[in-house]
Amino acid sequence: MQKRRVGTSDLQVSEISFGTMSIGTDEQQGIRLLHEAQDLGINYFDTADLYDQGKNEEIVGKAFKGRRDKVILASKVGNRLDPGGESWHWDASKEYIVSQIKESLRRLQTDYLDLYQLHGGTMDDNIDETIDAFETLKKEGLIRYYGISSIRPNVIREYVKRSNIVSIMMQYSLLDRRPEEQVLDFLTENNISVFARGSVAKGMLSDKASEKVKQKGADGYLTHTYEELMAASEKLSALAEQEHTSATSLAVRYVLQHPSLASAVMGASSLEQVKQNAELSTDQLLDATYEKLQQFTRQITYTSHR
């Protein structure tokens, strides 16, 4: 598994990583999936305190107890569960962040997190207070580094300007190229890495694209209509056949091509999906193929904004 450095940190993460939200609440099954991923070379695992009301962190913690020094663990904070656990509200205060790291560490059965991320962020937050919370946790040795998970360019720019973040997690795919237009080059210039989520766009850029478009894209996706999504899936499948590879591989390798990318964070709910995800690291994207993908993006951008 190829590895990439995260920003200016000493974290070396697998370029295909595991977004654990998809593993479900069956403890034994979740542990099997996580162990399989690690055995195949994936070393970066991303969770959050919100996932399954903390159950996800508990499963991740049990999976890597005794293996902690072999993996890089990341979690997120900021979405505060309301009494009853059926809803949540945003809380980026220092008091809340400092209190929740202890709960996450308890559930994850570890003394520290390699990366702690703000699970969102708005311009209405007291950003300096939020940064101070993460800096405090870093000084106390409870976290090694911190970052944010956000798709808001204005928020991202404020954290880059004011803080010592090493990474941004954001949605990025052939169907959502806003990061290219708004922040990727800026992040590269500032030595901040990107963890990309949604690189196969809910499966609509995968080997089951047409099926997934029917399931997930009936009402459209971002600015793309259902008809445009179906046309895009057919074009990508045709290109994959032409290049003797898979649509999933083309979609993920396109995202990883940008120099700001540290890893594509992929979900999996079966052992077969874990294996397929890990195998993506062995694929290479030729320059000629990348140019064809760029042509593909121009086509779908044009039709979706006509």
Short mmCIF file of C-alpha atoms in Angstrom, two decimals, residues 25-302:
data_model
loop_
_atom_site.label_atom_id
_atom_site.label_comp_id
_atom_site.label_asym_id
_atom_site.label_seq_id
_atom_site.Cartn_x
_atom_site.Cartn_y
_atom_site.Cartn_z
CA THR A 25 -23.13 -1.80 14.68
CA ASP A 26 -22.43 -5.55 14.54
CA GLU A 27 -19.26 -5.65 16.63
CA GLN A 28 -17.79 -8.89 15.32
CA GLN A 29 -18.44 -7.99 11.69
CA GLY A 30 -17.00 -4.51 12.18
CA ILE A 31 -13.84 -5.87 13.74
CA ARG A 32 -13.43 -8.36 10.88
CA LEU A 33 -13.68 -5.54 8.33
CA LEU A 34 -11.18 -3.36 10.18
CA HIS A 35 -8.68 -6.20 10.65
CA GLU A 36 -8.95 -7.16 6.99
CA ALA A 37 -8.29 -3.57 5.95
CA GLN A 38 -5.20 -3.37 8.15
CA ASP A 39 -3.93 -6.74 6.93
CA LEU A 40 -4.21 -5.43 3.35
CA GLY A 41 -2.07 -2.38 4.13
CA ILE A 42 -4.61 0.28 5.06
CA ASN A 43 -3.31 2.13 8.12
CA TYR A 44 -5.54 5.22 8.40
CA PHE A 45 -8.97 4.82 10.00
CA ASP A 46 -11.40 7.71 10.27
CA THR A 47 -14.28 7.74 12.75
CA ALA A 48 -16.31 10.35 14.67
CA ASP A 49 -17.99 10.61 18.05
CA LEU A 50 -21.34 11.10 16.30
CA TYR A 51 -21.31 7.83 14.34
CA ASP A 52 -23.88 5.46 15.82
CA GLN A 53 -23.85 7.60 19.00
CA GLY A 54 -20.32 6.55 19.89
CA LYS A 55 -20.72 2.85 19.07
CA ASN A 56 -18.51 3.24 16.00
CA GLU A 57 -15.61 4.50 18.09
CA GLU A 58 -16.11 1.60 20.50
CA ILE A 59 -15.85 -0.96 17.69
CA VAL A 60 -12.77 0.73 16.26
CA GLY A 61 -11.22 0.76 19.73
CA LYS A 62 -11.82 -2.94 20.28
CA ALA A 63 -10.50 -3.79 16.82
CA PHE A 64 -7.17 -2.07 17.36
CA LYS A 65 -6.55 -2.83 21.01
CA GLY A 66 -3.13 -4.46 20.91
CA ARG A 67 -2.52 -3.08 17.42
CA ARG A 68 -2.56 0.62 18.28
CA ASP A 69 1.04 1.29 17.23
CA LYS A 70 0.30 -0.12 13.76
CA VAL A 71 -2.53 2.25 12.83
CA ILE A 72 -3.27 5.95 12.54
CA LEU A 73 -6.56 6.85 14.24
CA ALA A 74 -8.59 9.95 13.50
CA SER A 75 -11.87 11.11 15.01
CA LYS A 76 -14.06 14.19 14.85
CA VAL A 77 -15.89 16.49 17.26
CA GLY A 78 -18.40 19.33 17.18
CA ASN A 79 -21.79 17.69 16.66
CA ARG A 80 -23.29 17.51 20.14
CA LEU A 81 -25.96 14.90 20.74
CA ASP A 82 -29.14 16.17 22.33
CA PRO A 83 -30.76 14.32 25.27
CA GLY A 84 -32.22 11.09 23.92
CA GLY A 85 -29.63 10.89 21.15
CA GLU A 86 -32.07 11.34 18.28
CA SER A 87 -30.77 14.75 17.19
CA TRP A 88 -27.74 16.97 17.63
CA HIS A 89 -26.63 20.57 17.45
CA TRP A 90 -23.39 22.30 16.62
CA ASP A 91 -20.99 23.08 19.46
CA ALA A 92 -17.45 24.22 18.63
CA SER A 93 -16.74 25.66 22.08
CA LYS A 94 -13.47 24.92 23.85
CA GLU A 95 -15.29 23.49 26.84
CA TYR A 96 -17.13 20.95 24.71
CA ILE A 97 -14.13 19.93 22.59
CA VAL A 98 -11.89 19.44 25.62
CA SER A 99 -14.55 17.38 27.38
CA GLN A 100 -15.27 15.16 24.38
CA ILE A 101 -11.71 14.09 23.64
CA LYS A 102 -11.77 12.17 26.93
CA GLU A 103 -14.92 10.33 25.87
CA SER A 104 -13.52 9.50 22.43
CA LEU A 105 -10.26 8.23 23.93
CA ARG A 106 -12.21 6.06 26.38
CA ARG A 107 -14.30 4.53 23.60
CA LEU A 108 -11.26 4.06 21.36
CA GLN A 109 -9.25 2.54 24.25
CA THR A 110 -6.22 4.71 23.55
CA ASP A 111 -4.28 7.49 25.25
CA TYR A 112 -4.09 9.73 22.22
CA LEU A 113 -5.45 10.43 18.75
CA ASP A 114 -3.15 10.86 15.78
CA LEU A 115 -5.56 13.34 14.21
CA TYR A 116 -8.54 15.14 15.77
CA GLN A 117 -10.83 17.00 13.39
CA LEU A 118 -13.48 19.64 13.81
CA HIS A 119 -16.57 18.01 12.30
CA GLY A 120 -17.73 21.05 10.36
CA GLY A 121 -17.32 24.72 11.22
CA THR A 122 -19.01 28.03 10.42
CA MET A 123 -17.95 31.65 10.20
CA ASP A 124 -20.20 32.31 13.21
CA ASP A 125 -18.01 30.16 15.46
CA ASN A 126 -15.49 31.68 17.82
CA ILE A 127 -12.71 30.30 15.64
CA ASP A 128 -9.87 31.43 17.89
CA GLU A 129 -11.47 29.66 20.85
CA THR A 130 -11.89 26.49 18.81
CA ILE A 131 -8.26 26.61 17.71
CA ASP A 132 -7.18 27.16 21.31
CA ALA A 133 -9.04 23.99 22.29
CA PHE A 134 -7.13 21.89 19.79
CA GLU A 135 -3.82 23.53 20.68
CA THR A 136 -4.49 22.77 24.35
CA LEU A 137 -5.17 19.12 23.60
CA LYS A 138 -2.00 18.97 21.52
CA LYS A 139 0.11 20.44 24.34
CA GLU A 140 -1.40 17.93 26.76
CA GLY A 141 -0.41 15.05 24.46
CA LEU A 142 -3.98 13.90 23.93
CA ILE A 143 -3.77 14.53 20.19
CA ARG A 144 -0.77 14.62 17.88
CA TYR A 145 -2.26 16.83 15.17
CA TYR A 146 -5.55 18.44 14.26
CA GLY A 147 -7.54 19.39 11.18
CA ILE A 148 -11.07 20.17 10.06
CA SER A 149 -13.71 18.38 8.04
CA SER A 150 -15.35 21.05 5.92
CA ILE A 151 -16.57 21.94 2.44
CA ARG A 152 -16.78 25.69 3.17
CA PRO A 153 -13.94 27.60 1.46
CA ASN A 154 -14.27 30.65 3.71
CA VAL A 155 -14.02 28.51 6.85
CA ILE A 156 -11.11 26.54 5.44
CA ARG A 157 -9.20 29.73 4.61
CA GLU A 158 -9.68 31.09 8.13
CA TYR A 159 -8.25 27.94 9.71
CA VAL A 160 -5.33 27.91 7.30
CA LYS A 161 -4.60 31.52 8.17
CA ARG A 162 -5.02 31.26 11.96
CA SER A 163 -4.17 27.71 13.01
CA ASN A 164 -1.69 24.85 12.73
CA ILE A 165 -4.01 22.41 10.99
CA VAL A 166 -2.32 19.73 8.90
CA SER A 167 -5.35 18.49 6.97
CA ILE A 168 -8.79 19.14 5.55
CA MET A 169 -11.37 16.44 4.96
CA MET A 170 -13.78 17.31 2.17
CA GLN A 171 -16.06 15.88 -0.48
CA TYR A 172 -14.29 15.63 -3.82
CA SER A 173 -15.07 13.61 -6.93
CA LEU A 174 -15.46 13.76 -10.69
CA LEU A 175 -19.02 14.92 -10.04
CA ASP A 176 -18.04 17.44 -7.36
CA ARG A 177 -15.02 19.42 -8.48
CA ARG A 178 -15.68 22.46 -6.30
CA PRO A 179 -12.46 21.82 -4.33
CA GLU A 180 -10.44 22.21 -7.54
CA GLU A 181 -12.05 25.57 -8.23
CA GLN A 182 -11.92 26.86 -4.66
CA VAL A 183 -9.15 25.54 -2.42
CA LEU A 184 -6.95 22.65 -3.58
CA ASP A 185 -4.14 24.76 -5.03
CA PHE A 186 -4.33 27.07 -2.01
CA LEU A 187 -3.92 24.08 0.32
CA THR A 188 -0.99 22.76 -1.69
CA GLU A 189 0.73 26.14 -1.40
CA ASN A 190 0.26 26.02 2.38
CA ASN A 191 1.43 22.40 2.80
CA ILE A 192 -1.94 21.20 4.04
CA SER A 193 -3.23 17.81 2.93
CA VAL A 194 -6.67 16.69 1.88
CA PHE A 195 -8.58 13.57 2.86
CA ALA A 196 -11.18 13.10 0.14
CA ARG A 197 -14.53 11.56 0.95
CA GLY A 198 -17.22 10.69 -1.55
CA SER A 199 -14.78 10.02 -4.37
CA VAL A 200 -17.22 7.58 -5.99
CA ALA A 201 -20.23 9.84 -5.28
CA LYS A 202 -22.47 7.37 -3.41
CA GLY A 203 -21.45 4.68 -5.90
CA MET A 204 -22.55 6.67 -8.93
CA LEU A 205 -18.94 6.67 -10.16
CA SER A 206 -18.34 3.01 -9.37
CA ASP A 207 -18.53 -0.22 -11.35
CA LYS A 208 -22.25 -0.31 -10.43
CA ALA A 209 -22.78 3.27 -11.55
CA SER A 210 -26.03 2.87 -13.50
CA GLU A 211 -27.61 0.86 -10.69
CA LYS A 212 -26.48 3.41 -8.08
CA VAL A 213 -27.71 6.37 -10.14
CA LYS A 214 -31.16 4.78 -10.18
CA GLN A 215 -31.01 4.29 -6.40
CA LYS A 216 -29.27 7.48 -5.30
CA GLY A 217 -29.63 9.96 -8.13
CA ALA A 218 -33.34 9.95 -8.89
CA ASP A 219 -33.62 13.52 -7.59
CA GLY A 220 -30.27 14.59 -9.01
CA TYR A 221 -26.92 15.20 -7.33
CA LEU A 222 -25.66 18.72 -6.70
CA THR A 223 -26.24 20.54 -10.02
CA HIS A 224 -26.51 17.31 -12.02
CA THR A 225 -29.90 16.01 -13.11
CA TYR A 226 -30.80 12.33 -13.14
CA GLU A 227 -30.39 12.24 -16.92
CA GLU A 228 -26.95 13.85 -16.68
CA LEU A 229 -25.88 11.43 -13.98
CA MET A 230 -26.93 8.47 -16.09
CA ALA A 231 -25.10 9.85 -19.11
CA ALA A 232 -21.98 10.47 -17.02
CA SER A 233 -22.05 6.94 -15.60
CA GLU A 234 -22.30 5.50 -19.10
CA LYS A 235 -19.40 7.63 -20.37
CA LEU A 236 -17.22 6.68 -17.41
CA SER A 237 -18.00 2.99 -17.86
CA ALA A 238 -17.12 3.23 -21.56
CA LEU A 239 -13.84 4.96 -20.75
CA ALA A 240 -13.00 2.32 -18.15
CA GLU A 241 -13.59 -0.43 -20.70
CA GLN A 242 -11.44 1.41 -23.22
CA GLU A 243 -8.62 1.79 -20.68
CA HIS A 244 -8.93 -1.82 -19.45
CA THR A 245 -9.65 -0.80 -15.89
CA SER A 246 -12.66 -0.16 -13.65
CA ALA A 247 -14.86 2.92 -13.31
CA THR A 248 -14.14 2.91 -9.56
CA SER A 249 -10.41 2.97 -10.21
CA LEU A 250 -10.70 5.88 -12.64
CA ALA A 251 -12.80 7.90 -10.20
CA VAL A 252 -10.51 7.32 -7.22
CA ARG A 253 -7.22 7.68 -9.10
CA TYR A 254 -8.46 10.98 -10.58
CA VAL A 255 -9.00 12.37 -7.09
CA LEU A 256 -5.63 11.11 -5.87
CA GLN A 257 -3.87 12.76 -8.78
CA HIS A 258 -3.93 16.21 -7.20
CA PRO A 259 -0.76 16.96 -5.20
CA SER A 260 -2.75 18.12 -2.15
CA LEU A 261 -4.29 14.67 -1.64
CA ALA A 262 -3.14 12.48 1.23
CA SER A 263 -5.78 9.77 0.95
CA ALA A 264 -9.13 8.76 -0.48
CA VAL A 265 -11.33 7.78 2.46
CA MET A 266 -13.46 4.83 1.37
CA GLY A 267 -16.28 3.13 3.19
CA ALA A 268 -16.93 -0.62 3.21
CA SER A 269 -19.61 -2.86 4.67
CA SER A 270 -18.30 -6.21 3.42
CA LEU A 271 -14.98 -8.02 3.18
CA GLU A 272 -15.22 -7.93 -0.61
CA GLN A 273 -15.54 -4.14 -0.58
CA VAL A 274 -12.53 -3.85 1.72
CA LYS A 275 -10.45 -5.94 -0.69
CA GLN A 276 -11.63 -3.98 -3.72
CA ASN A 277 -10.79 -0.69 -2.01
CA ALA A 278 -7.30 -1.85 -1.00
CA GLU A 279 -6.57 -3.02 -4.54
CA LEU A 280 -7.10 0.53 -5.82
CA SER A 281 -3.70 1.45 -4.41
CA THR A 282 -1.98 -0.80 -6.94
CA ASP A 283 -3.57 0.99 -9.89
CA GLN A 284 -1.80 3.73 -11.79
CA LEU A 285 -3.27 6.55 -13.84
CA LEU A 286 -1.43 7.22 -17.09
CA ASP A 287 -1.11 10.82 -18.24
CA ALA A 288 -3.12 10.07 -21.37
CA THR A 289 -5.91 8.56 -19.27
CA TYR A 290 -5.88 11.55 -16.93
CA GLU A 291 -6.33 13.84 -19.92
CA LYS A 292 -9.34 11.79 -21.00
CA LEU A 293 -10.81 12.14 -17.50
CA GLN A 294 -10.31 15.89 -17.68
CA GLN A 295 -12.23 15.89 -20.95
CA PHE A 296 -14.91 13.86 -19.21
CA THR A 297 -15.19 16.46 -16.42
CA ARG A 298 -15.51 19.29 -18.93
CA GLN A 299 -18.36 17.47 -20.61
CA ILE A 300 -20.37 16.90 -17.45
CA THR A 301 -19.60 20.40 -16.14
CA TYR A 302 -20.83 21.91 -19.36
#
